[in-house]
Tab-separated table of C-alpha atoms in Angstrom:
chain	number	residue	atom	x	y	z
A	295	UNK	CA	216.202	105.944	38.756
A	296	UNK	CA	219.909	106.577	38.129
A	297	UNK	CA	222.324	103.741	38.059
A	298	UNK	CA	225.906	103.763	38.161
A	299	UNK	CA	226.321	101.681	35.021
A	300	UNK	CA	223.966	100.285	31.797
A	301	UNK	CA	225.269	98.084	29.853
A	302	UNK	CA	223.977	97.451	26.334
A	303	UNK	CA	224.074	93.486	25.652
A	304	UNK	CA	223.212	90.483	28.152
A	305	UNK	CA	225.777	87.804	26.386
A	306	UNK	CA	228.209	86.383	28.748
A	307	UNK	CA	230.416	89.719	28.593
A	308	UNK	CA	227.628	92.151	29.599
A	309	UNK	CA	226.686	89.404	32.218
A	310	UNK	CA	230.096	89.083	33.500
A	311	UNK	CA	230.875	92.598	34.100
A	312	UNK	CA	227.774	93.165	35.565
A	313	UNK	CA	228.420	90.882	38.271
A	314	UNK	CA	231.763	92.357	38.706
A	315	UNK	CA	230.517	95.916	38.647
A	316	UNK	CA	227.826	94.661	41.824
A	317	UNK	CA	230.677	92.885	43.646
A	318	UNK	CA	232.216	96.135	43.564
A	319	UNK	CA	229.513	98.214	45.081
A	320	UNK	CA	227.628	99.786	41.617
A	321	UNK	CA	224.097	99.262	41.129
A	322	UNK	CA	223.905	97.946	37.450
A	323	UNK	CA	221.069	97.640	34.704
A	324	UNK	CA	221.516	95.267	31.961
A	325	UNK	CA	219.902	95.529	28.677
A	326	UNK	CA	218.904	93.953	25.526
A	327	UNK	CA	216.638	93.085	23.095
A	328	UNK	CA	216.498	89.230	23.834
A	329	UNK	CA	216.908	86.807	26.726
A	330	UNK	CA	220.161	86.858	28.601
A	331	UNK	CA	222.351	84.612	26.824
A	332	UNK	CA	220.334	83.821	23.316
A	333	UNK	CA	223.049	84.958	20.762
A	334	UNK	CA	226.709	84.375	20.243
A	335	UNK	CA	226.887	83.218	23.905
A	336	UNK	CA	224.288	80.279	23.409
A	337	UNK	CA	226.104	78.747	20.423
A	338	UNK	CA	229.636	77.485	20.673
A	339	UNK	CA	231.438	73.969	21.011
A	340	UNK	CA	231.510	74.312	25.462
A	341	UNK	CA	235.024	74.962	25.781
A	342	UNK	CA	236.912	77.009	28.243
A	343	UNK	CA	240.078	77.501	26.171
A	344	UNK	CA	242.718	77.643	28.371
A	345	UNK	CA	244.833	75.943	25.936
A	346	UNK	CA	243.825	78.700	23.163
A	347	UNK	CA	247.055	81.179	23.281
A	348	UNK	CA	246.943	81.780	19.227
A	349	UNK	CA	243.653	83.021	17.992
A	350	UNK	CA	243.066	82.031	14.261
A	351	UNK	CA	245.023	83.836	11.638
A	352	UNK	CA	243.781	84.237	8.121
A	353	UNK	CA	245.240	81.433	6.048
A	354	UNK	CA	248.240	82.569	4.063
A	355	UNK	CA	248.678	79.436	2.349
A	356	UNK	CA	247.781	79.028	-1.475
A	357	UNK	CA	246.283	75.583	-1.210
A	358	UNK	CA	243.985	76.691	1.549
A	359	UNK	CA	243.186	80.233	0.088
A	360	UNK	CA	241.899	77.791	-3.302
A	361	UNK	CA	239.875	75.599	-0.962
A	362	UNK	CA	238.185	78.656	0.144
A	363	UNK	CA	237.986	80.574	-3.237
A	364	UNK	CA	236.189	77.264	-5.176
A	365	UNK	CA	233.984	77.056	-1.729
A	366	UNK	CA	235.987	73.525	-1.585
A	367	UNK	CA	236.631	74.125	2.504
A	368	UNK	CA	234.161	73.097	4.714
A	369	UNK	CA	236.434	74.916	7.329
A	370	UNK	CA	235.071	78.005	6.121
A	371	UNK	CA	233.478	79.949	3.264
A	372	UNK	CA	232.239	83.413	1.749
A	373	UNK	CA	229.654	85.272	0.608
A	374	UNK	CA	230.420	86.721	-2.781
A	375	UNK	CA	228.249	89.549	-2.790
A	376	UNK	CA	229.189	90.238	0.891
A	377	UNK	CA	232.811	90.490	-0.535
A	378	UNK	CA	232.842	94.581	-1.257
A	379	UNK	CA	231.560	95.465	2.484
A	380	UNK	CA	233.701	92.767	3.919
A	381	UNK	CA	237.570	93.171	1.820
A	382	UNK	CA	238.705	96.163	3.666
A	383	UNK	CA	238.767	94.553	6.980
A	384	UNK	CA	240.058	90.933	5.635
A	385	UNK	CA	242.865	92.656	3.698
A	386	UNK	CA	243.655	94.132	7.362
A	387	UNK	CA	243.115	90.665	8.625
A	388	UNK	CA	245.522	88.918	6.292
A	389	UNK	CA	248.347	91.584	6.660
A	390	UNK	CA	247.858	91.111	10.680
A	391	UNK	CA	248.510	87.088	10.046
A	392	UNK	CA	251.891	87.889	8.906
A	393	UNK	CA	254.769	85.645	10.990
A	394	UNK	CA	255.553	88.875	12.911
A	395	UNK	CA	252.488	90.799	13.195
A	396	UNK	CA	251.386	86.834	14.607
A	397	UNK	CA	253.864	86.702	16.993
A	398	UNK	CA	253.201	90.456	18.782
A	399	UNK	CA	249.604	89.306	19.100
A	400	UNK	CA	250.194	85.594	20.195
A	401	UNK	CA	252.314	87.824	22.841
A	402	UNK	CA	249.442	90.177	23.983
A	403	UNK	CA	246.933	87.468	23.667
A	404	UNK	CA	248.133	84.720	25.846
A	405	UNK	CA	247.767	86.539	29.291
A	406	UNK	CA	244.064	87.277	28.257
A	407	UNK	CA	243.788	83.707	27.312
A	408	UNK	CA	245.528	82.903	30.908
A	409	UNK	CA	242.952	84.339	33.163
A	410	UNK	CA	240.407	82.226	31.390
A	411	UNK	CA	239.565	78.984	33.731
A	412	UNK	CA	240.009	81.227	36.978
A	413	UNK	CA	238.020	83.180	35.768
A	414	UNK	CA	235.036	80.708	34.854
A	415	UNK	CA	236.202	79.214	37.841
A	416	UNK	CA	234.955	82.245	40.000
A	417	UNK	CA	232.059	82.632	38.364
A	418	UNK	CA	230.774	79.256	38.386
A	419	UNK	CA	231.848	79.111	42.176
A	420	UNK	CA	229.686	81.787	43.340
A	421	UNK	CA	226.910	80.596	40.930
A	422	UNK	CA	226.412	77.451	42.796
A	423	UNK	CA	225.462	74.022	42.047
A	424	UNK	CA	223.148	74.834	38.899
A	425	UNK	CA	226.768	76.051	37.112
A	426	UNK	CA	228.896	73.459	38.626
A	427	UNK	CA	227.067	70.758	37.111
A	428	UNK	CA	227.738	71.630	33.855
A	429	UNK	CA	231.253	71.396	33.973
A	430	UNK	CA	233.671	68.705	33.078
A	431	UNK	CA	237.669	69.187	33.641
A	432	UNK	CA	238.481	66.659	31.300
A	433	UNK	CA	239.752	68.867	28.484
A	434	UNK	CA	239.181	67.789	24.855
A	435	UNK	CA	241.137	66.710	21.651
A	436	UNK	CA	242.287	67.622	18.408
A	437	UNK	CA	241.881	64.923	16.120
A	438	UNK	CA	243.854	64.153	13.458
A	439	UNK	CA	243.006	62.017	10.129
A	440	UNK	CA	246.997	61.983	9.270
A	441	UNK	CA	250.008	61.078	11.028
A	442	UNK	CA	251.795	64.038	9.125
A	443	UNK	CA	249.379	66.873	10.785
A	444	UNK	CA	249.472	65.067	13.897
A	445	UNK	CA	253.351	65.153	14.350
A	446	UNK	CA	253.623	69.086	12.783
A	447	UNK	CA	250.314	69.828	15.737
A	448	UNK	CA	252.590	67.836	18.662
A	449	UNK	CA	255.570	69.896	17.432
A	450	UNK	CA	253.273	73.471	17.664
A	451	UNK	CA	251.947	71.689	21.132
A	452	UNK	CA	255.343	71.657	22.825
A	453	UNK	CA	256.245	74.886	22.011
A	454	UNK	CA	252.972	76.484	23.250
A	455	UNK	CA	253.803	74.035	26.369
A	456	UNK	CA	257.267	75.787	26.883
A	457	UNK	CA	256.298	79.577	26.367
A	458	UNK	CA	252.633	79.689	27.891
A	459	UNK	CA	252.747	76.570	29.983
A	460	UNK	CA	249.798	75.005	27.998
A	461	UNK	CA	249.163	71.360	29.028
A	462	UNK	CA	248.679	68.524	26.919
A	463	UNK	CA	249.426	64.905	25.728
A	464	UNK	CA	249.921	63.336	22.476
A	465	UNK	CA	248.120	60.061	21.891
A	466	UNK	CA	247.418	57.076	19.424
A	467	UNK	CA	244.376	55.916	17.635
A	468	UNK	CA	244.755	53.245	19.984
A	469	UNK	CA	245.157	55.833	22.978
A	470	UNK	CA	242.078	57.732	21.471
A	471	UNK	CA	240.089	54.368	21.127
A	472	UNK	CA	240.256	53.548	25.292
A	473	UNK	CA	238.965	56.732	25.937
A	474	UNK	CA	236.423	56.957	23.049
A	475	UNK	CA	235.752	53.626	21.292
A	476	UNK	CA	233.515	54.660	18.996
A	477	UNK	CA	235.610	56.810	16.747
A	478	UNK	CA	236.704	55.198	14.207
A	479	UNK	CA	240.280	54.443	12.633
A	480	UNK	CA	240.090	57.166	10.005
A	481	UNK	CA	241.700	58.915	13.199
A	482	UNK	CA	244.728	58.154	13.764
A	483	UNK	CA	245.593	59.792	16.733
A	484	UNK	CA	244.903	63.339	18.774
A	485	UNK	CA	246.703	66.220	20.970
A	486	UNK	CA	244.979	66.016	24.489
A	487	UNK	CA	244.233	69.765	25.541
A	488	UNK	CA	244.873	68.591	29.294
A	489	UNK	CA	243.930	71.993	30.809
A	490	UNK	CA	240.491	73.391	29.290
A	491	UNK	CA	236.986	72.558	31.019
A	492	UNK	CA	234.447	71.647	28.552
A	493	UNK	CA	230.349	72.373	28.852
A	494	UNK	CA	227.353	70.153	28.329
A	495	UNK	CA	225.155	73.399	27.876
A	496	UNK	CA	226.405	76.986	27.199
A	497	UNK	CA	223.668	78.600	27.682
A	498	UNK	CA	222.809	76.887	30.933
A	499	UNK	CA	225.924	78.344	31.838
A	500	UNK	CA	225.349	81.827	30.729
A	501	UNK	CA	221.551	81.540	32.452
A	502	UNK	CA	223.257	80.614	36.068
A	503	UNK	CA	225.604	83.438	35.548
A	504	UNK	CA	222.493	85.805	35.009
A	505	UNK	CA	220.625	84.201	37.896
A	506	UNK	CA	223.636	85.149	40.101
A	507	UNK	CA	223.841	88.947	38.401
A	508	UNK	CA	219.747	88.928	39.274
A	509	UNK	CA	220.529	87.792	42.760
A	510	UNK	CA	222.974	89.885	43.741
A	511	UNK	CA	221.033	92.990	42.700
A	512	UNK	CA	221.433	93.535	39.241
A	513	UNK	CA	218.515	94.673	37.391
A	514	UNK	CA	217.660	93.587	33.836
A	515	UNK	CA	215.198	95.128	31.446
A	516	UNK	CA	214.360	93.289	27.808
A	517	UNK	CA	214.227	95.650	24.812
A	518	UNK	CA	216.412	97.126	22.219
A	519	UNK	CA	218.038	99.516	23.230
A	520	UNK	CA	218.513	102.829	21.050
A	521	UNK	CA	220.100	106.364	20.947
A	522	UNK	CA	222.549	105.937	23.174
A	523	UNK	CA	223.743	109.427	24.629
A	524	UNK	CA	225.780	111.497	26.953
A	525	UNK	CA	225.059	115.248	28.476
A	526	UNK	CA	226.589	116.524	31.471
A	527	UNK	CA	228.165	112.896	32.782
A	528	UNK	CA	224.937	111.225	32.424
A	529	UNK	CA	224.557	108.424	30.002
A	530	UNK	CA	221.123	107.781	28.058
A	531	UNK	CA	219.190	105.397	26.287
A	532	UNK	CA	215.825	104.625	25.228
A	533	UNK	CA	214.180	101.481	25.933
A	534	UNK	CA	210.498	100.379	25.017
A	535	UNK	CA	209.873	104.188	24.733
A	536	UNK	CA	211.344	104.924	28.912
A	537	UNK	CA	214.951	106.444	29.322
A	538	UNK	CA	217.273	104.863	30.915
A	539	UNK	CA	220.291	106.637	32.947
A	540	UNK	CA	224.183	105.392	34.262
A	541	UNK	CA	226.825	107.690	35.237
A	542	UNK	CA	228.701	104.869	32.966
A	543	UNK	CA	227.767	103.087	29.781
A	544	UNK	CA	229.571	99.811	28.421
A	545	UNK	CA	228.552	98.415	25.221
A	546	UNK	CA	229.001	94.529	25.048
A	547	UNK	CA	226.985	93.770	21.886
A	548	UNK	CA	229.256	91.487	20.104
A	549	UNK	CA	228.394	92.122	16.494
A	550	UNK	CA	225.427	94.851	17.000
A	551	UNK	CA	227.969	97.024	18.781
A	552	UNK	CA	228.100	98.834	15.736
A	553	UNK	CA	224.957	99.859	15.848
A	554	UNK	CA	225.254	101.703	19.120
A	555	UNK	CA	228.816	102.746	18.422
A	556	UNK	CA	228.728	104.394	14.880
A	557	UNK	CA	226.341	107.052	15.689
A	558	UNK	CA	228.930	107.874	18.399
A	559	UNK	CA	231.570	108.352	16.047
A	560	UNK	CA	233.344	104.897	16.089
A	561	UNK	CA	234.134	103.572	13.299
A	562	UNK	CA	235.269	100.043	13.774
A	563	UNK	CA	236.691	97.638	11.146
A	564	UNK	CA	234.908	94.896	12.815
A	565	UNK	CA	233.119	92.224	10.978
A	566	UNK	CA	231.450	88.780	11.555
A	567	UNK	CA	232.379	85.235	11.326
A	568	UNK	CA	228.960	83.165	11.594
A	569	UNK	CA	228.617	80.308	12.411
A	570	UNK	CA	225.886	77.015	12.924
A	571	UNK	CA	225.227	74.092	14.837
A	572	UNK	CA	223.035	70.987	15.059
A	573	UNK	CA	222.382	68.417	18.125
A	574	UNK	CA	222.309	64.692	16.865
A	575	UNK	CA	221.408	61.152	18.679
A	576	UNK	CA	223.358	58.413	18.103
A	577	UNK	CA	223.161	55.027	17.048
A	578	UNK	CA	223.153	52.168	18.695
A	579	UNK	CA	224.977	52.227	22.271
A	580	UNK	CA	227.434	54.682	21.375
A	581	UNK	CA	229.130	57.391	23.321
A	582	UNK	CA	230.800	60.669	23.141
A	583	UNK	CA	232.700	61.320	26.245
A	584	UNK	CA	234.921	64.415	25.220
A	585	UNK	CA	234.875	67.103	22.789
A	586	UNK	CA	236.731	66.723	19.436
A	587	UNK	CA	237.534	69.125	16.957
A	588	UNK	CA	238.297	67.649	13.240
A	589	UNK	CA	240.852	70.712	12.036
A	590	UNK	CA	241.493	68.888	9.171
A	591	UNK	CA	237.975	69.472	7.753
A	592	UNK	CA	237.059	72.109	10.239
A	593	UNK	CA	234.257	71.514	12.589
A	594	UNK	CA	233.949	70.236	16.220
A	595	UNK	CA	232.165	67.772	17.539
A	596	UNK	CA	230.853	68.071	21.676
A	597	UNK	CA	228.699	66.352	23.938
A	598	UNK	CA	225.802	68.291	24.854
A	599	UNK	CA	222.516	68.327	27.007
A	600	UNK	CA	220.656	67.602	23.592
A	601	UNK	CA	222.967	65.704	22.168
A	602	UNK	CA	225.816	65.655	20.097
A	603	UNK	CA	226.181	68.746	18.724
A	604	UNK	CA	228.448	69.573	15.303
A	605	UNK	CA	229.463	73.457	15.193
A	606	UNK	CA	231.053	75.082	11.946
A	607	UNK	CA	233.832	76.615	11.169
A	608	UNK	CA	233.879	80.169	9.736
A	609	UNK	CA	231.332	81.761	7.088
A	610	UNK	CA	232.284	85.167	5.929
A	611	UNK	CA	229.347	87.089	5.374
A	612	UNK	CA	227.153	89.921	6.323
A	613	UNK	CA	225.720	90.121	10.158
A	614	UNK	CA	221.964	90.136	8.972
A	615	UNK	CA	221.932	87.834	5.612
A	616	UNK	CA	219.537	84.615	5.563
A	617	UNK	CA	221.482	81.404	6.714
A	618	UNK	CA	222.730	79.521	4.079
A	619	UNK	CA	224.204	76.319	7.020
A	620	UNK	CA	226.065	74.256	3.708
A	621	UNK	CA	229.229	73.853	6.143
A	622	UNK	CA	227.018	72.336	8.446
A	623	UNK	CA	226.098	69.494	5.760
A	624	UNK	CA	229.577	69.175	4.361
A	625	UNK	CA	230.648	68.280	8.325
A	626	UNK	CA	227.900	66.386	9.181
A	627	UNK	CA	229.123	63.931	6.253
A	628	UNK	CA	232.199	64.463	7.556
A	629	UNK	CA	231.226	63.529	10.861
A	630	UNK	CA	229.750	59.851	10.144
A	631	UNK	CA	233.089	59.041	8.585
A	632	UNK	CA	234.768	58.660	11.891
A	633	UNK	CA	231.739	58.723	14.669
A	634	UNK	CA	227.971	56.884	14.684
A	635	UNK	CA	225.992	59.747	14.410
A	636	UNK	CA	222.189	59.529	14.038
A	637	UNK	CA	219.490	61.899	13.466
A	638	UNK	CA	219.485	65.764	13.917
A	639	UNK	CA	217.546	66.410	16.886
A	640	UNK	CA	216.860	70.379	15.904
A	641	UNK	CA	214.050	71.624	13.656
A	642	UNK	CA	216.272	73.558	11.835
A	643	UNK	CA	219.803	74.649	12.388
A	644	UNK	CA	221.085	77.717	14.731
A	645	UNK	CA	223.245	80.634	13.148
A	646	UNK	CA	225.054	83.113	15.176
A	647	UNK	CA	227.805	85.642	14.441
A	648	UNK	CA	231.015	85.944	15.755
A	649	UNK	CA	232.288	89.734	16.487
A	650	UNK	CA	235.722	89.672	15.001
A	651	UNK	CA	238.660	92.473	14.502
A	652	UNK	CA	241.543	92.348	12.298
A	653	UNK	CA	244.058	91.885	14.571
A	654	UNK	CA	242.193	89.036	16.379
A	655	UNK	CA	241.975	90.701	19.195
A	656	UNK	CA	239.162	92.097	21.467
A	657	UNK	CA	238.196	95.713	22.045
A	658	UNK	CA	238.218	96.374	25.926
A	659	UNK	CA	238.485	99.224	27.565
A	660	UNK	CA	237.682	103.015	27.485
A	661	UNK	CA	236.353	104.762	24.374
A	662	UNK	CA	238.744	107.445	23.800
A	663	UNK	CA	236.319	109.858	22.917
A	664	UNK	CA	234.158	109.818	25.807
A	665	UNK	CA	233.666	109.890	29.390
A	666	UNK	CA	232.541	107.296	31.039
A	667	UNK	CA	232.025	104.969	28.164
A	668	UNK	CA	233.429	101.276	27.842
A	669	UNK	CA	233.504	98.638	25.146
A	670	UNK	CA	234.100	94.546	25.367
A	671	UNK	CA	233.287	93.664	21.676
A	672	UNK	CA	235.625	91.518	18.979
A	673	UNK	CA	236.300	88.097	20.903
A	674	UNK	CA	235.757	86.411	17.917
A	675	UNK	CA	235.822	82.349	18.268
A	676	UNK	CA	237.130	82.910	21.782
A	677	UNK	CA	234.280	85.295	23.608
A	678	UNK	CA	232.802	81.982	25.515
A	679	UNK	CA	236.038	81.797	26.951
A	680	UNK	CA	236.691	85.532	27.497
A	681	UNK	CA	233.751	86.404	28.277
A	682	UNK	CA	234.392	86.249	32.515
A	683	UNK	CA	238.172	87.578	32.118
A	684	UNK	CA	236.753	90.921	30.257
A	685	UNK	CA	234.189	91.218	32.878
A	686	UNK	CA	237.049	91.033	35.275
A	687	UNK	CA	238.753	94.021	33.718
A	688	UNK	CA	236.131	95.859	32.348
A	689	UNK	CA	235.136	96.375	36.260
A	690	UNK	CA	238.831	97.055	37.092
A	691	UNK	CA	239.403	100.032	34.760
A	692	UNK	CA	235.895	101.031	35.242
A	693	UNK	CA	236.221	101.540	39.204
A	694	UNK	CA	239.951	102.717	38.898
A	695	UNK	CA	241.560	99.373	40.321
A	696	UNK	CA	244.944	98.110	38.588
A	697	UNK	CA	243.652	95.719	35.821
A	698	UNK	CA	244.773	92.213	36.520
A	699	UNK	CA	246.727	92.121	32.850
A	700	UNK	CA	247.758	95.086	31.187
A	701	UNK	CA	245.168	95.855	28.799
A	702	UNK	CA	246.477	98.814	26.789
A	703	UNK	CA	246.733	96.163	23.705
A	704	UNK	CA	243.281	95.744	23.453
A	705	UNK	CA	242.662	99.364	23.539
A	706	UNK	CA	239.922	100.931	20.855
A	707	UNK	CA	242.417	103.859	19.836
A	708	UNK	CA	244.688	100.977	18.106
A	709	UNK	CA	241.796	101.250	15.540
A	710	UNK	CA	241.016	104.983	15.507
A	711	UNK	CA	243.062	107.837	13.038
């Protein structure tokens, strides 16, 4: 049978587009090698990120930069003998961090960061009640442990509030303790993200978005997918030893896009951030209402269906390399200095990998050197959030409608010579 569109990868970008491709009339098979929603989708902190205009730059201060070096940051951490694979891309991330290299991509970012909650919003509309109930539009907090980073954050805050209209408040320990009187006064106050919608269960989420793609037609077939191919307009691949066939192909792999997109000829200076997290009970009566993120060690901490659960910053090593989850023991002592926590609830810690480019910026859109081929890869700490918005477009440009933002920043060719 010939579809209009395969799409390698069933995260919550394949998932999304899908759905947009069927609302628009294609018949669409999704495919990979796991359960919809089991990888980079599944494990994140719940946010919708309205709020989350400036994607992280590569620290260009020297105290930080040491931190990292002596493996002193819990915030994030390296691989040495990943190093030689991984320097040409983080040299090309650290000259992107620049102040104005920054600013051009805080510019082209923001608009993709806009469409983020109406785009959930959609989704999670036409999903129905199994989606809704997942949702809180509460937003979450950054807290601080001094006043100094809290009053330099409220400054940063207010400007973000007067170019991209992000909402938020600035409150007290004593603020911070009505809402959540558990945390203790190591914090002494927080910036209120007033716009994002936070998640008791990503993966929930990503499930009712694939039970909605399933319902409205959409076929999905489990199995890796390999030698992806194009003769005479059609678009192949082989899966569980049966060919598979779309007039168009769209890779959404998140960091095994590679894989699928070397052999094509693109070579991409993409490269992974990974990342773990843990569930926890906690003691005594205590709550967790809202999500908090500790930037000044470097992990959040969210209220989830299993629990509290503690998710790392960034570890900078290769895709496939056995977890080594010491960030996720340097913030879980972290942690009990300003919440109750109690026991880990999982056997043993999850590890993803964030799909990351240089410039911080996804890949979506056409590949230039094909017909009828499309990418949505590189969303880094922000494809939970994306993830509906690229969808959105990737359907747009794929069917010929005007794309809802401009999207020639986040072309491929930007990476191509």
């Amino acid at each position: 049978m010939m579809n209009d569109v395969i799409i390698l990868g069933a995260g919550i970008v394949g998932i999304s587009t899908g759905i947009h491709l069927l609302r628009r009339g294609r018949s669409v098979t999704i495919i990979d090698k796991n359960d919809p929603g089991r990888e980079t989708s599944f494990g994140n902190a719940g946010i919708i990120q309205r709020e989350g205009v400036r994607p992280h730059p590569f620290p260009r201060d020297l105290h930080t930069l040491a931190q990292v070096g002596l493996h002193l940051s819990v915030a994030a951490r390296y691989a040495p003998l990943a190093l030689p694979k991984l320097a040409p891309p983080l040299l090309r991330y650290w000259w992107e961090s620049s102040p104005e290299h920054y600013r051009r991509v805080v510019e082209n970012y923001a608009p993709l960061i806009g469409r983020s909650i109406d785009a959930h919003s959609d989704l999670i509309n036409a999903a129905g009640p199994d989606a809704e109930k997942l949702i809180k539009r509460e937003g979450w907090y950054l807290a601080f442990r001094t006043p100094e980073k809290l009053q330099a954050e409220a400054a940063k805050a207010k400007r973000d509030n007067e170019l991209f209209g992000v909402g938020y408040k600035v409150v007290d320990h004593a603020a911070l303790s009505a809402i959540e009187p558990y945390v203790t006064s190591k914090i002494v106050g927080a910036i209120h993200w007033t716009d994002p919608w936070t998640v008791s269960d990503p993966g929930a989420l990503v499930t009712a978005y694939f039970e909605l793609f399933r319902a409205m037609g959409g076929t999905f077939i489990k199995g890796a997918a390999s030698d992806l191919s194009e003769s005479a307009g059609v678009w192949s691949t082989k899966v569980n030893g049966t060919t598979v066939t779309g007039k168009q192909a769209v890779v959404t792999l998140g960091p095994w896009a590679p894989d699928v997109l070397e052999p094509l000829g693109y070579r991409l200076p993409l490269f992974v951030k990974r990342g773990y997290h843990m569930h926890y009970t906690l003691e005594g009566n205590a709550t967790l209402g809202h999500t908090l993120l500790d930037p000044e060690v470097g992990y959040a901490m969210a209220p989830m269906a299993r629990g509290v659960r503690i998710t790392t910053g960034a570890e900078f090593a290769l895709r496939d390399a056995a977890p080594t989850p010491v960030q996720l023991a340097k913030a879980e002592a972290k942690a009990r200095e300003i919440f109750p926590l109690g026991e880990r609830v999982d056997p043993q810690p999850w590890k993803g990998a964030r799909p990351c480019t240089p410039d911080m910026m996804p890949i979506i859109g056409k590949a230039p050197r094909h017909n009828g081929l499309y990418v949505g890869i590189g969303h880094a700490h922000h494809g939970f959030t994306l993830g509906p918005a690229t969808g959105e477009l990737l359907a747009q440009a794929m069917t010929g409608e005007p794309t809802a933002i401009n999207i020639a920043p986040f072309r491929m060719e930007r990476f191509l010579h």
